[in-house]
């Protein structure tokens, strides 16, 4: 069972139209430049979604394989790639059981908290072992995760957002409950679309995501053969993580 199915995938870029993907890609590029040992040219992205980070990073000259397990998200990514004549290789992959051809990668990235869709310890280890297998020695892993510090005391049980589109109005209601012991949030998205011609449609999708603490993630990374190098408060050079940090960007080196 994947997430972002059907119309939900098609609406994804409307929901995140304000997300500064180009700036975030520039930050990832600067991390790779600063932390790399040896040349970094070939990148693998896990859970690439509609491909916005991969398409932005390609502009820095990387050769990129970008993967996801939602065929509907990949279809959006491939459509965008065609429009900009991109050569990013978008492929279906479940990050828990990577199976890719070709030589090892110089860097792997998994952004926008996608690692949180992997909710059990066993599956998390499968992902990290897979990343280790596909990275060259000293290759870098850039990982963004949802931070338990902010999640546990700042989360909104109900969020409502409105998006105006050329076709009409989209309303997204996100209802969240937390399961603290398993570090999980369950979010039910209810989405209503009111089209300019008066037509109306709705959909609902439930997603479960895990949140992590820094020392916990450091432990998982070390156990799976990585040396954590940096912990950033989002895509910014600030390395001070607080209980108000929602997204942690980690950079780790494969041993
Ligand atoms: C919040 S979206 C992030 C997408 C993209 N990284 C971005 O920054 O816009 C999470 C993505 O993770 C993907 N995903 C979740 N679990 C996955 C898995 N086990 N293997 C591959 N992709 C997965 C979903 O299909 C979705 O595209």
Coordinates of C-alpha atoms and ligand atoms in Angstrom, one line a residue:
X1 CA 0.0 0.0 0.0
X2 CA 1.5 3.3 -1.0
X3 CA 0.7 6.9 0.0
X4 CA -0.3 9.9 -2.2
X5 CA -2.7 7.9 -4.4
X6 CA -4.4 9.2 -7.5
X7 CA -5.8 12.7 -7.3
X8 CA -3.9 13.3 -4.0
X9 CA -0.6 13.0 -5.9
X10 CA -1.8 15.4 -8.6
X11 CA -2.7 18.0 -5.9
X12 CA 0.7 17.6 -4.1
X13 CA 2.5 20.4 -6.0
X14 CA -0.4 22.7 -5.2
X15 CA -0.1 22.0 -1.5
X16 CA 3.6 22.6 -1.5
X17 CA 3.8 25.4 -4.1
X18 CA 5.4 27.7 -1.5
X19 CA 8.0 25.2 -0.4
X20 CA 11.4 26.6 -1.5
X21 CA 12.7 23.5 -3.3
X22 CA 15.4 25.4 -5.2
X23 CA 16.9 26.9 -2.0
X24 CA 16.7 23.5 -0.2
X25 CA 18.5 21.8 -3.2
X26 CA 21.2 24.6 -3.0
X27 CA 21.6 23.8 0.7
X28 CA 22.0 20.0 0.0
X29 CA 24.5 20.9 -2.7
X30 CA 26.5 23.0 -0.3
X31 CA 26.4 20.2 2.3
X32 CA 27.7 17.7 -0.3
X33 CA 30.5 20.1 -1.3
X34 CA 31.6 20.8 2.2
X35 CA 31.4 17.3 3.6
X36 CA 32.4 15.2 0.6
X37 CA 35.6 13.1 0.5
X38 CA 36.3 12.7 -3.2
X39 CA 34.1 13.8 -6.1
X40 CA 30.3 13.7 -5.7
X41 CA 28.5 13.3 -9.0
X42 CA 26.1 10.4 -8.9
X43 CA 23.1 10.9 -6.5
X44 CA 20.3 8.6 -5.4
X45 CA 17.1 10.1 -4.0
X46 CA 14.7 8.0 -1.9
X47 CA 11.0 8.9 -1.7
X48 CA 11.4 11.7 -4.3
X49 CA 7.7 12.4 -4.6
X50 CA 6.9 14.6 -7.5
X51 CA 10.7 15.1 -8.1
X52 CA 11.1 18.8 -7.2
X53 CA 14.4 18.3 -5.2
X54 CA 15.9 16.0 -7.9
X55 CA 15.0 18.4 -10.7
X56 CA 16.5 21.4 -8.8
X57 CA 19.6 19.4 -7.9
X58 CA 20.1 18.4 -11.5
X59 CA 20.8 22.1 -12.2
X60 CA 24.0 21.8 -10.2
X61 CA 25.3 19.1 -12.6
X62 CA 24.5 15.9 -10.7
X63 CA 23.5 12.7 -12.4
X64 CA 20.4 11.6 -10.4
X65 CA 18.3 8.4 -9.9
X66 CA 15.2 9.4 -8.0
X67 CA 12.9 6.8 -6.6
X68 CA 9.5 6.5 -4.9
X69 CA 6.9 3.8 -4.2
X70 CA 3.9 5.9 -5.4
X71 CA 3.4 5.4 -9.1
X72 CA 1.1 8.4 -9.1
X73 CA 3.8 10.7 -7.6
X74 CA 6.3 9.3 -10.1
X75 CA 3.9 10.1 -13.0
X76 CA 3.8 13.7 -11.9
X77 CA 7.6 13.7 -11.6
X78 CA 8.1 12.3 -15.1
X79 CA 5.6 14.8 -16.5
X80 CA 7.6 17.7 -14.9
X81 CA 10.9 16.2 -16.1
X82 CA 9.7 16.0 -19.7
X83 CA 8.7 19.7 -19.6
X84 CA 12.2 20.8 -18.6
X85 CA 14.1 18.2 -20.7
X86 CA 15.5 16.6 -17.6
X87 CA 17.6 13.4 -17.6
X88 CA 16.7 12.5 -14.0
X89 CA 16.0 8.7 -14.0
X90 CA 12.7 8.3 -12.1
X91 CA 12.2 4.8 -10.9
X92 CA 9.7 2.9 -8.8
X93 CA 11.4 1.6 -5.6
X94 CA 10.3 0.8 -2.1
X95 CA 13.1 2.3 0.1
X96 CA 12.8 -0.7 2.4
X97 CA 14.0 -3.1 -0.3
X98 CA 16.2 -1.2 -2.7
X99 CA 17.1 -3.0 -5.9
X100 CA 19.0 -0.8 -8.4
X101 CA 21.4 -1.5 -11.2
X102 CA 24.7 0.4 -11.8
X103 CA 27.7 1.4 -9.7
X104 CA 27.4 2.7 -6.2
X105 CA 26.3 6.3 -5.6
X106 CA 28.4 9.2 -4.2
X107 CA 25.5 10.4 -2.1
X108 CA 22.0 9.4 -1.1
X109 CA 19.2 11.7 0.1
X110 CA 15.8 11.2 1.7
X111 CA 14.1 14.5 2.2
X112 CA 10.9 16.1 3.6
X113 CA 10.5 13.6 6.5
X114 CA 9.9 10.7 4.1
X115 CA 11.9 8.4 6.4
X116 CA 9.0 8.8 8.8
X117 CA 6.8 6.6 6.6
X118 CA 9.0 3.8 7.7
X119 CA 7.4 3.2 11.1
X120 CA 9.0 0.1 12.6
X121 CA 12.6 -0.3 13.9
X122 CA 13.1 -3.3 11.6
X123 CA 12.0 -1.4 8.5
X124 CA 14.2 1.5 9.4
X125 CA 17.2 -0.7 9.6
X126 CA 16.3 -2.2 6.2
X127 CA 16.3 1.3 4.7
X128 CA 19.6 2.3 6.4
X129 CA 21.3 -1.0 5.4
X130 CA 20.0 -0.5 1.8
X131 CA 21.5 3.1 1.7
X132 CA 24.8 1.7 3.1
X133 CA 24.8 -1.0 0.4
X134 CA 24.2 1.6 -2.5
X135 CA 26.7 4.2 -1.2
X136 CA 30.4 4.1 -2.1
X137 CA 32.8 4.2 0.9
X138 CA 32.8 7.7 2.4
X139 CA 29.7 8.6 0.4
X140 CA 27.2 10.9 2.1
X141 CA 23.7 10.4 3.3
X142 CA 21.5 13.5 3.6
X143 CA 18.4 12.8 5.6
X144 CA 15.6 15.1 6.8
X145 CA 13.3 13.8 9.5
X146 CA 10.4 15.0 11.6
X147 CA 11.6 16.1 15.0
X148 CA 9.9 14.6 18.1
X149 CA 10.8 17.7 20.1
X150 CA 8.5 20.0 18.2
X151 CA 6.0 17.3 17.3
X152 CA 5.1 16.3 20.9
X153 CA 4.3 19.8 22.2
X154 CA 3.5 22.0 19.2
X155 CA 1.4 19.7 16.9
X156 CA -2.0 21.0 15.7
X157 CA -4.8 18.4 16.1
X158 CA -6.7 20.0 13.3
X159 CA -5.3 22.2 10.4
X160 CA -7.4 23.7 7.6
X161 CA -5.8 25.2 4.5
X162 CA -7.4 26.7 1.4
X163 CA -5.7 26.8 -2.0
X164 CA -6.9 28.9 -4.9
X165 CA -6.1 27.3 -8.3
X166 CA -7.0 28.4 -11.8
X167 CA -9.6 25.6 -11.7
X168 CA -11.3 26.7 -8.5
X169 CA -10.8 26.1 -4.8
X170 CA -9.1 23.2 -2.8
X171 CA -9.7 22.8 0.9
X172 CA -7.5 20.5 2.9
X173 CA -8.3 19.4 6.4
X174 CA -5.6 17.6 8.3
X175 CA -6.6 15.8 11.5
X176 CA -3.7 14.5 13.6
X177 CA -3.6 12.1 16.5
X178 CA -0.4 11.0 18.2
X179 CA 0.7 7.6 19.5
X180 CA 3.6 8.6 21.8
X181 CA 4.9 5.2 22.7
X182 CA 5.5 4.2 19.0
X183 CA 6.4 7.8 18.1
X184 CA 3.7 7.9 15.5
X185 CA 1.4 10.5 14.2
X186 CA -1.7 9.5 12.3
X187 CA -2.9 12.2 9.9
X188 CA -6.2 11.9 8.1
X189 CA -6.4 14.3 5.1
X190 CA -9.8 15.2 3.8
X191 CA -9.7 17.2 0.6
X192 CA -12.5 19.0 -1.0
X193 CA -12.3 20.4 -4.5
X194 CA -14.8 23.0 -5.8
X195 CA -14.4 23.6 -9.5
X196 CA -15.2 26.8 -11.3
X197 CA -17.9 25.0 -13.3
X198 CA -19.7 24.1 -10.1
X199 CA -18.5 20.5 -10.0
X200 CA -17.4 19.1 -6.6
X201 CA -15.3 16.2 -5.5
X202 CA -13.6 15.0 -2.4
X203 CA -11.1 12.4 -1.3
X204 CA -9.6 11.1 2.0
X205 CA -6.2 9.5 2.8
X206 CA -4.8 8.5 6.1
X207 CA -1.0 8.5 6.6
X208 CA 1.1 7.3 9.5
X209 CA 4.5 8.9 10.1
X210 CA 7.2 8.4 12.7
X211 CA 9.1 11.2 14.4
X212 CA 12.6 10.9 15.9
X213 CA 15.0 12.6 18.3
X214 CA 18.6 13.5 17.3
X215 CA 20.4 11.1 19.6
X216 CA 18.0 8.3 18.6
X217 CA 18.7 8.9 14.9
X218 CA 22.5 9.1 15.7
X219 CA 22.2 5.7 17.3
X220 CA 20.4 4.2 14.3
X221 CA 22.9 5.7 11.9
X222 CA 26.0 4.5 13.9
X223 CA 24.5 1.0 14.2
X224 CA 24.1 0.8 10.5
X225 CA 27.6 1.9 9.6
X226 CA 27.4 5.7 9.3
X227 CA 29.2 8.5 11.1
X228 CA 26.8 11.4 11.7
X229 CA 28.6 14.7 10.8
X230 CA 26.0 17.5 11.0
X231 CA 22.5 18.2 12.4
X232 CA 20.8 21.2 11.0
X233 CA 17.6 23.0 12.0
X234 CA 15.9 22.6 8.6
X235 CA 17.7 23.7 5.4
X236 CA 19.7 26.4 7.2
X237 CA 23.2 26.6 8.5
X238 CA 21.9 26.8 12.1
X239 CA 23.2 23.7 13.9
X240 CA 21.2 24.3 17.1
X241 CA 18.3 21.9 17.5
X242 CA 15.6 22.9 20.0
X243 CA 12.1 21.7 20.9
X244 CA 10.9 24.2 18.3
X245 CA 12.8 22.5 15.5
X246 CA 10.3 20.7 13.3
X247 CA 12.6 19.3 10.7
X248 CA 16.1 18.1 11.2
X249 CA 18.5 17.7 8.3
X250 CA 21.3 15.3 9.1
X251 CA 24.4 14.6 7.1
X252 CA 26.2 11.3 7.7
X253 CA 29.2 9.6 6.1
X254 CA 29.2 5.9 5.1
X255 CA 32.0 4.0 6.8
Ligands
LIG1 C1 6.1 14.0 2.1 S1 6.3 13.2 0.6 C2 7.9 13.9 0.2 C3 8.2 13.8 -1.2 C4 9.5 14.6 -1.7 N1 10.7 14.0 -1.0 C5 9.4 16.0 -1.4 O1 10.3 16.6 -0.8 O2 8.4 16.7 -1.9 C6 6.7 11.6 1.1 C7 7.0 10.6 0.0 O3 7.5 9.4 0.5 C8 7.1 8.4 -0.3 N2 7.3 7.1 0.4 C9 6.7 6.7 1.6 N3 7.1 5.5 1.9 C10 8.0 5.1 1.0 C11 8.7 3.9 0.8 N4 8.6 2.9 1.6 N5 9.5 3.7 -0.3 C12 9.5 4.8 -1.3 N6 8.8 5.9 -1.1 C13 8.1 6.1 0.0 C14 5.7 8.8 -0.7 O4 5.1 8.1 -1.8 C15 5.8 10.3 -0.9 O5 6.1 10.5 -2.2

